[in-house]
Short mmCIF file of C-alpha atoms in Angstrom, two decimals:
data_model
loop_
_atom_site.label_atom_id
_atom_site.label_comp_id
_atom_site.label_asym_id
_atom_site.label_seq_id
_atom_site.Cartn_x
_atom_site.Cartn_y
_atom_site.Cartn_z
CA MET A 1140 -1.47 15.41 -15.27
CA ILE A 1141 0.37 13.23 -12.78
CA ARG A 1142 1.72 9.77 -13.62
CA LEU A 1143 3.33 7.48 -11.10
CA HIS A 1144 5.50 4.63 -12.35
CA GLY A 1145 5.78 2.02 -9.64
CA TYR A 1146 5.27 -1.53 -8.46
CA TRP A 1147 2.46 -2.50 -6.13
CA ARG A 1148 4.75 -3.86 -3.41
CA SER A 1149 7.57 -1.35 -3.76
CA THR A 1150 7.78 0.46 -0.43
CA ALA A 1151 9.37 3.47 -2.13
CA ALA A 1152 6.48 3.77 -4.58
CA TRP A 1153 4.03 3.25 -1.72
CA ARG A 1154 5.48 6.30 0.07
CA VAL A 1155 4.67 8.43 -2.95
CA ARG A 1156 1.19 6.92 -3.32
CA LEU A 1157 0.55 7.88 0.30
CA ALA A 1158 1.70 11.45 -0.34
CA LEU A 1159 -0.55 11.73 -3.39
CA ALA A 1160 -3.47 10.26 -1.46
CA ALA A 1161 -2.91 12.53 1.55
CA LYS A 1162 -3.17 15.53 -0.74
CA GLY A 1163 -6.12 14.16 -2.70
CA LEU A 1164 -4.18 14.20 -5.98
CA ALA A 1165 -5.51 11.99 -8.75
CA HIS A 1166 -2.89 10.25 -10.85
CA ASP A 1167 -2.40 7.58 -13.47
CA SER A 1168 -0.59 4.46 -12.29
CA ILE A 1169 1.98 2.93 -14.64
CA ALA A 1170 2.93 -0.57 -13.52
CA VAL A 1171 6.62 -1.53 -13.60
CA ASN A 1172 6.98 -5.21 -12.71
CA LEU A 1173 10.20 -5.44 -10.72
CA VAL A 1174 10.10 -9.24 -10.54
CA GLN A 1175 10.00 -9.48 -14.34
CA GLY A 1176 12.76 -6.90 -14.72
CA GLN A 1177 10.68 -4.22 -16.43
CA GLN A 1178 12.64 -1.56 -14.52
CA ARG A 1179 15.57 -2.35 -16.81
CA SER A 1180 13.60 -1.87 -20.02
CA THR A 1181 14.74 0.80 -22.46
CA GLY A 1182 11.59 2.81 -21.87
CA HIS A 1183 11.95 2.87 -18.11
CA LEU A 1184 15.67 3.57 -18.19
CA ALA A 1185 14.89 6.64 -20.30
CA LEU A 1186 12.95 7.93 -17.28
CA ASN A 1187 15.27 6.70 -14.54
CA LEU A 1188 18.86 5.82 -15.37
CA GLN A 1189 19.14 3.82 -12.15
CA GLY A 1190 16.38 1.50 -13.26
CA LEU A 1191 14.39 2.03 -10.07
CA VAL A 1192 10.90 3.02 -9.00
CA PRO A 1193 9.16 5.29 -8.32
CA VAL A 1194 9.19 7.78 -11.14
CA LEU A 1195 6.77 10.70 -11.07
CA GLU A 1196 5.77 12.64 -14.18
CA HIS A 1197 4.04 15.97 -13.70
CA ASP A 1198 3.34 18.37 -16.56
CA GLY A 1199 6.43 17.29 -18.48
CA LEU A 1200 8.70 17.08 -15.45
CA VAL A 1201 10.24 13.71 -14.58
CA LEU A 1202 11.27 13.11 -10.97
CA THR A 1203 12.91 10.19 -9.18
CA GLN A 1204 13.71 9.26 -5.56
CA SER A 1205 10.71 8.99 -3.26
CA LEU A 1206 11.68 11.62 -0.68
CA ALA A 1207 12.53 14.16 -3.36
CA ILE A 1208 9.18 13.46 -5.00
CA MET A 1209 7.28 13.83 -1.74
CA GLU A 1210 8.95 17.15 -0.96
CA TYR A 1211 8.22 18.36 -4.49
CA LEU A 1212 4.55 17.47 -4.05
CA ASP A 1213 4.53 19.27 -0.71
CA GLU A 1214 5.89 22.44 -2.28
CA VAL A 1215 3.69 22.41 -5.37
CA PHE A 1216 0.55 21.22 -3.56
CA PRO A 1217 1.03 22.58 -0.03
CA ASP A 1218 -2.32 21.60 1.46
CA PRO A 1219 -2.25 19.62 3.67
CA PRO A 1220 1.43 20.05 4.54
CA LEU A 1221 3.61 17.00 5.04
CA LEU A 1222 6.46 18.91 6.66
CA PRO A 1223 6.27 21.10 9.79
CA ALA A 1224 6.40 24.87 9.46
CA ASP A 1225 9.47 25.32 11.68
CA PRO A 1226 13.03 24.46 10.57
CA ALA A 1227 13.73 22.21 13.58
CA GLY A 1228 10.53 20.25 13.00
CA ARG A 1229 11.31 19.80 9.31
CA ALA A 1230 14.81 18.57 10.15
CA ARG A 1231 13.44 16.00 12.60
CA VAL A 1232 10.88 14.72 10.11
CA ARG A 1233 13.46 14.49 7.34
CA ALA A 1234 15.86 12.64 9.64
CA ALA A 1235 13.19 10.08 10.52
CA ALA A 1236 12.20 9.60 6.87
CA LEU A 1237 15.85 9.20 5.87
CA ILE A 1238 16.42 6.47 8.45
CA VAL A 1239 13.98 4.42 6.38
CA ALA A 1240 14.77 5.64 2.88
CA ALA A 1241 18.55 5.93 3.16
CA ASP A 1242 19.62 3.54 5.92
CA VAL A 1243 17.14 0.65 5.99
CA HIS A 1244 15.40 0.27 2.64
CA PRO A 1245 18.50 0.33 0.39
CA LEU A 1246 20.04 -2.59 2.29
CA GLY A 1247 17.00 -4.78 1.80
CA ASN A 1248 15.50 -4.01 -1.57
CA LEU A 1249 15.06 -6.60 -4.28
CA ARG A 1250 18.33 -5.97 -6.13
CA VAL A 1251 20.32 -6.34 -2.89
CA GLN A 1252 18.54 -9.58 -2.00
CA ARG A 1253 19.26 -10.94 -5.47
CA TRP A 1254 22.93 -9.95 -5.21
CA LEU A 1255 23.28 -11.63 -1.81
CA ARG A 1256 21.88 -14.84 -3.28
CA SER A 1257 23.68 -14.85 -6.62
CA GLU A 1258 27.04 -13.19 -5.93
CA MET A 1259 27.50 -14.03 -2.26
CA GLN A 1260 25.84 -17.46 -2.48
CA GLN A 1261 23.65 -16.81 0.56
CA ASP A 1262 20.57 -18.93 1.23
CA ASP A 1263 17.15 -17.65 2.23
CA ALA A 1264 17.90 -17.95 5.95
CA ALA A 1265 21.04 -15.83 5.62
CA VAL A 1266 19.25 -13.19 3.55
CA THR A 1267 16.51 -13.01 6.16
CA ARG A 1268 19.10 -12.53 8.92
CA TRP A 1269 20.61 -9.70 6.88
CA LEU A 1270 17.23 -8.04 6.43
CA HIS A 1271 16.33 -8.40 10.10
CA GLN A 1272 19.62 -6.84 11.20
CA TRP A 1273 19.22 -3.62 9.25
CA MET A 1274 15.47 -3.31 9.73
CA ARG A 1275 15.82 -3.80 13.49
CA ASP A 1276 18.67 -1.29 13.62
CA GLY A 1277 16.68 1.43 11.86
CA LEU A 1278 13.39 0.76 13.63
CA THR A 1279 15.13 0.91 17.01
CA ALA A 1280 16.37 4.41 16.21
CA LEU A 1281 12.91 5.44 15.01
CA GLU A 1282 11.34 4.13 18.20
CA VAL A 1283 13.62 6.39 20.23
CA MET A 1284 12.63 9.35 18.05
CA ALA A 1285 8.95 8.51 18.46
CA ARG A 1286 9.38 8.72 22.23
CA GLN A 1287 11.42 11.92 22.09
CA TYR A 1288 8.92 13.72 19.89
CA SER A 1289 5.83 11.99 21.21
CA GLY A 1290 2.49 12.77 19.66
CA ARG A 1291 -0.28 11.21 17.67
CA HIS A 1292 2.04 10.54 14.76
CA LEU A 1293 5.67 9.52 14.44
CA ILE A 1294 7.05 13.04 14.94
CA GLY A 1295 4.48 15.08 16.82
CA ASP A 1296 0.78 15.43 16.13
CA SER A 1297 0.69 15.94 12.35
CA VAL A 1298 1.02 13.49 9.47
CA SER A 1299 4.39 13.93 7.82
CA ILE A 1300 6.65 12.27 5.30
CA ALA A 1301 8.15 10.39 8.25
CA ASP A 1302 4.85 8.54 8.72
CA LEU A 1303 4.60 7.89 4.99
CA ALA A 1304 8.03 6.26 5.09
CA LEU A 1305 7.29 4.28 8.24
CA VAL A 1306 4.06 2.56 7.19
CA PRO A 1307 5.50 0.70 4.16
CA GLN A 1308 8.63 -0.22 6.11
CA LEU A 1309 6.60 -1.90 8.85
CA TYR A 1310 4.67 -3.79 6.17
CA ASN A 1311 7.99 -4.98 4.79
CA ALA A 1312 9.18 -6.00 8.24
CA ARG A 1313 6.11 -8.19 8.62
CA ARG A 1314 6.69 -9.75 5.20
CA PHE A 1315 10.01 -11.03 6.51
CA ALA A 1316 8.63 -12.00 9.92
CA LEU A 1317 10.55 -9.46 11.98
CA PRO A 1318 8.98 -9.25 15.46
CA LEU A 1319 7.65 -5.75 16.10
CA ASN A 1320 6.61 -5.96 19.75
CA SER A 1321 9.66 -3.88 20.76
CA PHE A 1322 8.36 -0.88 18.81
CA PRO A 1323 5.12 0.28 20.48
CA GLY A 1324 5.62 3.89 19.45
CA LEU A 1325 5.99 2.94 15.81
CA LEU A 1326 2.96 0.66 15.92
CA ALA A 1327 0.88 3.46 17.42
CA ALA A 1328 2.00 5.86 14.69
CA GLU A 1329 1.22 3.25 12.05
CA LYS A 1330 -2.25 2.68 13.48
CA ALA A 1331 -3.00 6.41 13.40
CA ILE A 1332 -2.32 6.41 9.65
CA SER A 1333 -3.72 3.03 8.70
CA VAL A 1334 -7.30 3.87 9.72
CA LEU A 1335 -7.47 6.90 7.42
CA ASP A 1336 -9.47 6.38 4.23
CA TRP A 1337 -6.88 8.00 1.98
CA ALA A 1338 -4.11 5.83 3.40
CA ILE A 1339 -6.13 2.66 2.87
CA THR A 1340 -6.52 3.43 -0.85
CA ALA A 1341 -2.73 3.60 -1.25
CA GLY A 1342 -2.16 0.12 0.18
CA PRO A 1343 -0.32 -2.39 -1.99
CA GLU A 1344 -3.08 -4.97 -2.30
CA LEU A 1345 -5.46 -2.36 -3.75
CA GLN A 1346 -3.18 -1.37 -6.62
CA PRO A 1347 -4.15 -2.38 -10.18
CA ASP A 1348 -1.03 -4.47 -10.68
CA ALA A 1349 -1.27 -6.32 -7.34
CA ILE A 1350 -0.76 -10.05 -7.70
#
């Protein structure tokens, strides 16, 4: 049995939902309302000491961190693969996914936004400028990679964890009104994923806890 603890609009949880959907893996969804602070409940902290989502449970195993979870799923359920067969290809895909998961997303997630407002006394306009800076920086690098390794998807012609990281990040960029016209390669890669039935089912608005 697979359980995914997440929040409907969490981009990190969305990455994992996309991986599960790509592999056709059924799972139970456990809602963790980040706005209400449920990630800091005793029960959730017992699963993830950081108080974050997603958390994946599989046959008694508890896993955290979206990229680690996606790679675990790829190793345990290898069809279809979400990483290339060759070492160089895997390194490129991981680098692209990490631009989102390690360099962009952590600087803009909900706890950072709250800290900027409460501890640094920044208003909404300042927080938006902060978000735009780091999103634009990461997406610019990804656009270069998309051109270098051109194909139907972000890195080449196969769906990979890089695509599954990109799609939620572009959604988040639109939420905060970041112009995306400078990223045609990323928009093309997003479009190639967004029309797939399995990807549609993983979208935030279709989750049981969507508001």
